[in-house]
Short mmCIF file of N, CA and C in Angstrom, two decimals:
data_model
loop_
_atom_site.label_atom_id
_atom_site.label_comp_id
_atom_site.label_asym_id
_atom_site.label_seq_id
_atom_site.Cartn_x
_atom_site.Cartn_y
_atom_site.Cartn_z
N MET A 1 0.81 -1.19 0.00
CA MET A 1 0.01 0.01 0.00
C MET A 1 0.86 1.25 0.01
N ALA A 2 2.00 1.21 0.65
CA ALA A 2 2.90 2.37 0.69
C ALA A 2 3.39 2.73 -0.70
N LYS A 3 3.56 1.70 -1.52
CA LYS A 3 4.05 1.92 -2.90
C LYS A 3 3.00 2.72 -3.67
N GLY A 4 1.72 2.38 -3.52
CA GLY A 4 0.64 3.10 -4.18
C GLY A 4 0.56 4.53 -3.74
N LEU A 5 0.74 4.76 -2.42
CA LEU A 5 0.72 6.11 -1.89
C LEU A 5 1.85 6.93 -2.44
N GLU A 6 3.03 6.33 -2.51
CA GLU A 6 4.20 7.05 -3.05
C GLU A 6 3.97 7.41 -4.51
N LYS A 7 3.39 6.51 -5.26
CA LYS A 7 3.14 6.78 -6.68
C LYS A 7 2.11 7.91 -6.84
N HIS A 8 1.06 7.90 -6.00
CA HIS A 8 0.04 8.94 -6.04
C HIS A 8 0.67 10.30 -5.67
N GLN A 9 1.49 10.33 -4.62
CA GLN A 9 2.12 11.56 -4.22
C GLN A 9 3.07 12.10 -5.29
N ALA A 10 3.77 11.21 -5.93
CA ALA A 10 4.67 11.61 -7.02
C ALA A 10 3.89 12.24 -8.17
N LYS A 11 2.76 11.62 -8.50
CA LYS A 11 1.93 12.15 -9.58
C LYS A 11 1.37 13.53 -9.20
N GLN A 12 0.92 13.68 -7.95
CA GLN A 12 0.39 14.99 -7.52
C GLN A 12 1.48 16.05 -7.58
N SER A 13 2.69 15.68 -7.24
CA SER A 13 3.82 16.60 -7.31
C SER A 13 4.10 17.01 -8.75
N GLN A 14 4.01 16.05 -9.66
CA GLN A 14 4.23 16.34 -11.08
C GLN A 14 3.14 17.28 -11.59
N LEU A 15 1.90 17.04 -11.19
CA LEU A 15 0.81 17.89 -11.62
C LEU A 15 0.97 19.31 -11.08
N SER A 16 1.38 19.42 -9.84
CA SER A 16 1.60 20.74 -9.23
C SER A 16 2.66 21.55 -9.97
N ALA A 17 3.68 20.83 -10.45
CA ALA A 17 4.77 21.49 -11.19
C ALA A 17 4.28 22.11 -12.49
N LEU A 18 3.14 21.67 -12.99
CA LEU A 18 2.59 22.21 -14.24
C LEU A 18 1.78 23.49 -14.00
N GLY A 19 1.56 23.81 -12.75
CA GLY A 19 0.69 24.92 -12.39
C GLY A 19 1.03 26.24 -13.04
N LYS A 20 2.31 26.61 -13.06
CA LYS A 20 2.71 27.91 -13.64
C LYS A 20 2.37 27.97 -15.13
N ASP A 21 2.73 26.90 -15.86
CA ASP A 21 2.47 26.88 -17.29
C ASP A 21 0.95 26.89 -17.55
N LEU A 22 0.19 26.16 -16.78
CA LEU A 22 -1.26 26.11 -16.95
C LEU A 22 -1.89 27.45 -16.58
N THR A 23 -1.37 28.12 -15.58
CA THR A 23 -1.87 29.45 -15.19
C THR A 23 -1.66 30.43 -16.35
N ARG A 24 -0.49 30.38 -16.94
CA ARG A 24 -0.22 31.26 -18.10
C ARG A 24 -1.18 30.96 -19.25
N ARG A 25 -1.28 29.65 -19.57
CA ARG A 25 -2.12 29.27 -20.69
C ARG A 25 -3.59 29.65 -20.48
N SER A 26 -4.06 29.46 -19.27
CA SER A 26 -5.49 29.68 -18.99
C SER A 26 -5.83 31.12 -18.64
N GLY A 27 -4.83 31.94 -18.38
CA GLY A 27 -5.09 33.31 -17.95
C GLY A 27 -5.72 33.32 -16.55
N SER A 28 -5.39 32.33 -15.74
CA SER A 28 -5.88 32.19 -14.36
C SER A 28 -7.38 31.99 -14.29
N LYS A 29 -7.93 31.36 -15.34
CA LYS A 29 -9.36 31.03 -15.38
C LYS A 29 -9.51 29.52 -15.59
N CYS A 30 -10.66 29.00 -15.14
CA CYS A 30 -10.96 27.62 -15.44
C CYS A 30 -11.04 27.49 -16.95
N GLU A 31 -10.37 26.53 -17.48
CA GLU A 31 -10.35 26.36 -18.94
C GLU A 31 -11.65 25.83 -19.50
N LEU A 32 -12.54 25.39 -18.64
CA LEU A 32 -13.82 24.87 -19.11
C LEU A 32 -14.98 25.85 -18.92
N CYS A 33 -15.09 26.41 -17.72
CA CYS A 33 -16.21 27.34 -17.47
C CYS A 33 -15.80 28.80 -17.32
N GLU A 34 -14.52 29.06 -17.41
CA GLU A 34 -13.93 30.40 -17.33
C GLU A 34 -14.12 31.09 -15.99
N ALA A 35 -14.37 30.31 -14.93
CA ALA A 35 -14.48 30.88 -13.59
C ALA A 35 -13.13 31.47 -13.21
N SER A 36 -13.13 32.67 -12.66
CA SER A 36 -11.91 33.29 -12.21
C SER A 36 -12.02 33.63 -10.73
N GLY A 37 -10.90 33.84 -10.09
CA GLY A 37 -10.91 34.15 -8.67
C GLY A 37 -11.24 32.94 -7.81
N VAL A 38 -11.09 31.76 -8.37
CA VAL A 38 -11.35 30.51 -7.63
C VAL A 38 -10.10 29.64 -7.71
N ALA A 39 -10.03 28.67 -6.82
CA ALA A 39 -8.90 27.74 -6.84
C ALA A 39 -8.97 26.90 -8.13
N LEU A 40 -7.83 26.77 -8.77
CA LEU A 40 -7.71 25.97 -9.98
C LEU A 40 -6.65 24.89 -9.78
N ARG A 41 -6.93 23.73 -10.36
CA ARG A 41 -5.97 22.62 -10.25
C ARG A 41 -5.82 21.92 -11.59
N PRO A 42 -4.61 21.43 -11.85
CA PRO A 42 -4.41 20.65 -13.07
C PRO A 42 -5.15 19.32 -12.99
N MET A 43 -5.74 18.94 -14.09
CA MET A 43 -6.46 17.66 -14.17
C MET A 43 -6.03 16.96 -15.44
N PRO A 44 -5.40 15.79 -15.34
CA PRO A 44 -5.01 15.06 -16.56
C PRO A 44 -6.26 14.57 -17.31
N VAL A 45 -6.15 14.62 -18.63
CA VAL A 45 -7.27 14.17 -19.45
C VAL A 45 -6.99 12.70 -19.86
N PRO A 46 -7.89 11.79 -19.48
CA PRO A 46 -7.69 10.38 -19.81
C PRO A 46 -7.73 10.12 -21.29
N PRO A 47 -7.09 9.08 -21.76
CA PRO A 47 -6.22 8.21 -21.00
C PRO A 47 -4.93 8.95 -20.67
N GLU A 48 -4.44 8.72 -19.44
CA GLU A 48 -3.31 9.48 -18.91
C GLU A 48 -1.98 8.87 -19.30
N ASP A 49 -1.01 9.75 -19.49
CA ASP A 49 0.38 9.31 -19.72
C ASP A 49 0.98 8.97 -18.36
N GLU A 50 2.11 8.31 -18.37
CA GLU A 50 2.81 8.00 -17.12
C GLU A 50 3.13 9.28 -16.37
N GLU A 51 3.69 10.26 -17.10
CA GLU A 51 4.00 11.52 -16.49
C GLU A 51 3.11 12.61 -17.12
N PRO A 52 2.38 13.36 -16.28
CA PRO A 52 1.49 14.39 -16.83
C PRO A 52 2.29 15.48 -17.55
N GLU A 53 1.71 15.99 -18.61
CA GLU A 53 2.31 17.07 -19.38
C GLU A 53 1.27 18.18 -19.54
N VAL A 54 1.74 19.39 -19.81
CA VAL A 54 0.85 20.53 -19.96
C VAL A 54 -0.16 20.24 -21.07
N GLU A 55 0.30 19.64 -22.13
CA GLU A 55 -0.57 19.40 -23.30
C GLU A 55 -1.69 18.38 -23.04
N THR A 56 -1.53 17.59 -22.00
CA THR A 56 -2.54 16.55 -21.72
C THR A 56 -3.32 16.82 -20.45
N CYS A 57 -3.24 18.07 -19.98
CA CYS A 57 -3.98 18.46 -18.77
C CYS A 57 -4.85 19.67 -19.06
N VAL A 58 -5.86 19.82 -18.24
CA VAL A 58 -6.69 21.05 -18.23
C VAL A 58 -6.61 21.66 -16.85
N PHE A 59 -6.76 22.97 -16.78
CA PHE A 59 -6.73 23.68 -15.50
C PHE A 59 -8.17 23.98 -15.13
N VAL A 60 -8.69 23.34 -14.11
CA VAL A 60 -10.12 23.42 -13.80
C VAL A 60 -10.40 23.86 -12.37
N CYS A 61 -11.61 24.40 -12.20
CA CYS A 61 -12.11 24.79 -10.90
C CYS A 61 -12.66 23.57 -10.19
N ASP A 62 -12.95 23.70 -8.91
CA ASP A 62 -13.47 22.55 -8.14
C ASP A 62 -14.84 22.11 -8.63
N THR A 63 -15.68 23.04 -9.08
CA THR A 63 -17.01 22.69 -9.58
C THR A 63 -16.92 21.78 -10.80
N CYS A 64 -16.08 22.15 -11.75
CA CYS A 64 -15.92 21.34 -12.95
C CYS A 64 -15.30 20.00 -12.59
N ARG A 65 -14.26 20.01 -11.77
CA ARG A 65 -13.54 18.81 -11.37
C ARG A 65 -14.50 17.80 -10.72
N GLU A 66 -15.28 18.27 -9.75
CA GLU A 66 -16.20 17.38 -9.02
C GLU A 66 -17.21 16.74 -9.95
N GLN A 67 -17.72 17.52 -10.90
CA GLN A 67 -18.71 16.98 -11.80
C GLN A 67 -18.12 16.03 -12.83
N LEU A 68 -16.88 16.32 -13.25
CA LEU A 68 -16.19 15.40 -14.19
C LEU A 68 -15.85 14.08 -13.51
N GLU A 69 -15.53 14.15 -12.24
CA GLU A 69 -15.20 12.94 -11.50
C GLU A 69 -16.43 12.14 -11.08
N ASN A 70 -17.60 12.80 -11.10
CA ASN A 70 -18.89 12.13 -10.74
C ASN A 70 -19.93 12.44 -11.82
N PRO A 71 -19.84 11.80 -12.99
CA PRO A 71 -20.70 12.13 -14.10
C PRO A 71 -22.20 12.05 -13.81
N LYS A 72 -22.60 11.28 -12.80
CA LYS A 72 -24.02 11.21 -12.48
C LYS A 72 -24.49 12.50 -11.84
N ARG A 73 -23.57 13.31 -11.36
CA ARG A 73 -23.92 14.56 -10.72
C ARG A 73 -23.78 15.80 -11.63
N ILE A 74 -23.55 15.56 -12.92
CA ILE A 74 -23.37 16.68 -13.85
C ILE A 74 -24.60 17.54 -13.89
N ASP A 75 -24.39 18.83 -13.73
CA ASP A 75 -25.46 19.82 -13.81
C ASP A 75 -25.44 20.42 -15.22
N PRO A 76 -26.45 20.07 -16.02
CA PRO A 76 -26.47 20.58 -17.42
C PRO A 76 -26.37 22.09 -17.52
N ALA A 77 -26.97 22.80 -16.59
CA ALA A 77 -26.93 24.26 -16.64
C ALA A 77 -25.49 24.76 -16.53
N HIS A 78 -24.71 24.17 -15.66
CA HIS A 78 -23.31 24.58 -15.49
C HIS A 78 -22.52 24.32 -16.79
N TRP A 79 -22.83 23.20 -17.45
CA TRP A 79 -22.03 22.79 -18.58
C TRP A 79 -22.43 23.43 -19.92
N ARG A 80 -23.33 24.40 -19.88
CA ARG A 80 -23.58 25.16 -21.14
C ARG A 80 -22.30 25.82 -21.58
N CYS A 81 -21.38 26.03 -20.67
CA CYS A 81 -20.06 26.58 -20.98
C CYS A 81 -19.29 25.68 -21.95
N ALA A 82 -19.57 24.40 -21.97
CA ALA A 82 -18.85 23.47 -22.85
C ALA A 82 -19.10 23.79 -24.32
N ALA A 83 -20.24 24.38 -24.61
CA ALA A 83 -20.54 24.75 -25.98
C ALA A 83 -19.54 25.82 -26.47
N GLN A 84 -18.97 26.57 -25.58
CA GLN A 84 -17.95 27.57 -25.88
C GLN A 84 -16.57 26.97 -25.78
N SER A 85 -16.28 26.22 -24.71
CA SER A 85 -14.93 25.72 -24.50
C SER A 85 -14.53 24.63 -25.50
N VAL A 86 -15.51 24.02 -26.18
CA VAL A 86 -15.18 23.03 -27.19
C VAL A 86 -14.45 23.68 -28.38
N TRP A 87 -14.58 25.00 -28.50
CA TRP A 87 -13.90 25.74 -29.54
C TRP A 87 -12.50 26.21 -29.15
N SER A 88 -12.03 25.83 -27.98
CA SER A 88 -10.72 26.23 -27.49
C SER A 88 -9.64 25.81 -28.49
N GLU A 89 -8.52 26.53 -28.45
CA GLU A 89 -7.39 26.16 -29.27
C GLU A 89 -6.56 25.03 -28.61
N VAL A 90 -6.88 24.72 -27.36
CA VAL A 90 -6.15 23.71 -26.60
C VAL A 90 -6.84 22.36 -26.77
N PRO A 91 -6.18 21.38 -27.40
CA PRO A 91 -6.77 20.09 -27.65
C PRO A 91 -7.32 19.42 -26.38
N ALA A 92 -6.65 19.48 -25.26
CA ALA A 92 -7.12 18.83 -24.05
C ALA A 92 -8.46 19.42 -23.60
N VAL A 93 -8.62 20.72 -23.77
CA VAL A 93 -9.86 21.37 -23.40
C VAL A 93 -10.96 20.94 -24.38
N GLN A 94 -10.64 20.87 -25.66
CA GLN A 94 -11.61 20.40 -26.68
C GLN A 94 -12.10 19.00 -26.32
N VAL A 95 -11.18 18.12 -25.91
CA VAL A 95 -11.51 16.73 -25.61
C VAL A 95 -12.50 16.68 -24.44
N VAL A 96 -12.19 17.37 -23.35
CA VAL A 96 -13.06 17.32 -22.19
C VAL A 96 -14.44 17.93 -22.51
N ALA A 97 -14.45 19.06 -23.19
CA ALA A 97 -15.72 19.69 -23.53
C ALA A 97 -16.55 18.79 -24.46
N ALA A 98 -15.91 18.17 -25.42
CA ALA A 98 -16.61 17.27 -26.34
C ALA A 98 -17.18 16.07 -25.62
N ARG A 99 -16.45 15.50 -24.68
CA ARG A 99 -16.93 14.37 -23.93
C ARG A 99 -18.13 14.77 -23.08
N VAL A 100 -18.07 15.95 -22.47
CA VAL A 100 -19.20 16.42 -21.66
C VAL A 100 -20.43 16.63 -22.57
N LEU A 101 -20.23 17.30 -23.70
CA LEU A 101 -21.37 17.54 -24.61
C LEU A 101 -21.95 16.23 -25.12
N ASP A 102 -21.08 15.25 -25.41
CA ASP A 102 -21.57 13.95 -25.86
C ASP A 102 -22.41 13.29 -24.78
N HIS A 103 -21.93 13.35 -23.56
CA HIS A 103 -22.66 12.78 -22.40
C HIS A 103 -23.99 13.47 -22.22
N LEU A 104 -23.98 14.78 -22.24
CA LEU A 104 -25.25 15.54 -22.04
C LEU A 104 -26.15 15.44 -23.25
N GLY A 105 -25.58 15.21 -24.43
CA GLY A 105 -26.37 15.12 -25.64
C GLY A 105 -27.40 14.00 -25.65
N LYS A 106 -27.25 13.07 -24.75
CA LYS A 106 -28.23 11.98 -24.63
C LYS A 106 -29.56 12.49 -24.14
N THR A 107 -29.54 13.61 -23.41
CA THR A 107 -30.77 14.15 -22.83
C THR A 107 -31.00 15.63 -23.15
N GLU A 108 -29.96 16.32 -23.57
CA GLU A 108 -30.04 17.76 -23.80
C GLU A 108 -29.85 18.09 -25.29
N LEU A 109 -30.86 18.65 -25.89
CA LEU A 109 -30.80 19.01 -27.31
C LEU A 109 -29.71 20.02 -27.59
N TRP A 110 -29.57 21.04 -26.74
CA TRP A 110 -28.57 22.09 -26.95
C TRP A 110 -27.14 21.48 -27.02
N ALA A 111 -26.89 20.44 -26.24
CA ALA A 111 -25.55 19.82 -26.21
C ALA A 111 -25.28 19.08 -27.52
N ARG A 112 -26.30 18.37 -28.01
CA ARG A 112 -26.14 17.69 -29.31
C ARG A 112 -25.88 18.70 -30.42
N GLU A 113 -26.64 19.77 -30.42
CA GLU A 113 -26.49 20.80 -31.44
C GLU A 113 -25.11 21.47 -31.38
N ALA A 114 -24.64 21.73 -30.16
CA ALA A 114 -23.31 22.34 -30.00
C ALA A 114 -22.23 21.45 -30.55
N LEU A 115 -22.33 20.18 -30.34
CA LEU A 115 -21.31 19.24 -30.81
C LEU A 115 -21.38 19.04 -32.31
N GLU A 116 -22.54 19.18 -32.92
CA GLU A 116 -22.70 19.00 -34.35
C GLU A 116 -21.94 20.07 -35.15
N ASP A 117 -21.78 21.24 -34.57
CA ASP A 117 -21.18 22.38 -35.27
C ASP A 117 -19.65 22.36 -35.25
N VAL A 118 -19.05 21.48 -34.48
CA VAL A 118 -17.60 21.51 -34.27
C VAL A 118 -16.87 20.53 -35.17
N PHE A 119 -15.76 20.98 -35.69
CA PHE A 119 -14.86 20.13 -36.48
C PHE A 119 -13.56 19.96 -35.67
N PHE A 120 -13.14 18.74 -35.47
CA PHE A 120 -11.91 18.45 -34.73
C PHE A 120 -10.84 17.91 -35.66
N GLU A 121 -9.60 18.18 -35.30
CA GLU A 121 -8.47 17.55 -35.99
C GLU A 121 -8.56 16.06 -35.74
N GLU A 122 -8.00 15.26 -36.62
CA GLU A 122 -8.10 13.81 -36.51
C GLU A 122 -7.55 13.27 -35.19
N GLU A 123 -6.41 13.78 -34.76
CA GLU A 123 -5.83 13.30 -33.49
C GLU A 123 -6.68 13.65 -32.29
N VAL A 124 -7.39 14.78 -32.35
CA VAL A 124 -8.31 15.15 -31.26
C VAL A 124 -9.50 14.24 -31.25
N GLU A 125 -10.04 13.93 -32.42
CA GLU A 125 -11.16 12.98 -32.50
C GLU A 125 -10.80 11.62 -31.93
N GLU A 126 -9.59 11.17 -32.24
CA GLU A 126 -9.13 9.87 -31.72
C GLU A 126 -9.00 9.94 -30.19
N TRP A 127 -8.52 11.06 -29.68
CA TRP A 127 -8.38 11.21 -28.22
C TRP A 127 -9.76 11.24 -27.57
N ILE A 128 -10.69 11.94 -28.15
CA ILE A 128 -12.06 12.01 -27.61
C ILE A 128 -12.65 10.59 -27.53
N ALA A 129 -12.42 9.79 -28.56
CA ALA A 129 -13.04 8.45 -28.62
C ALA A 129 -12.38 7.46 -27.68
N LYS A 130 -11.20 7.74 -27.16
CA LYS A 130 -10.49 6.77 -26.32
C LYS A 130 -11.17 6.56 -24.97
N GLN A 131 -11.95 7.53 -24.52
CA GLN A 131 -12.62 7.36 -23.24
C GLN A 131 -13.77 8.38 -23.19
N VAL A 132 -14.85 7.97 -22.60
CA VAL A 132 -16.00 8.87 -22.42
C VAL A 132 -16.33 8.99 -20.95
N LEU A 133 -17.24 9.90 -20.65
CA LEU A 133 -17.66 10.10 -19.27
C LEU A 133 -18.49 8.91 -18.78
#
């Protein structure tokens, strides 16, 4: 069990080291809902690499993080922001937003419509398809 704890702590340390780069990239806002003035943390986008990298992480607020980690608790009203963030220039942000829209699209017409309008690069489409909410 100690080995698992050490591995987890090492990963958290690696994620924390990305904070400065993610802060610059995000402009100190949640990359998904654009909340500012709130605590932001790096979140790797699955499937995860052994070592987290800026390109494979998103900088998110606690509200977005909690809902992404518990898809049954997703609040569709909060995630209307995904219709905007799916247009981000950052592939990791596009992937998370697209997965959320796809998940919500099962019950929310606006989410289906938002996703229909977006064109993704081939590698982003492959990344989106590798895992869903």
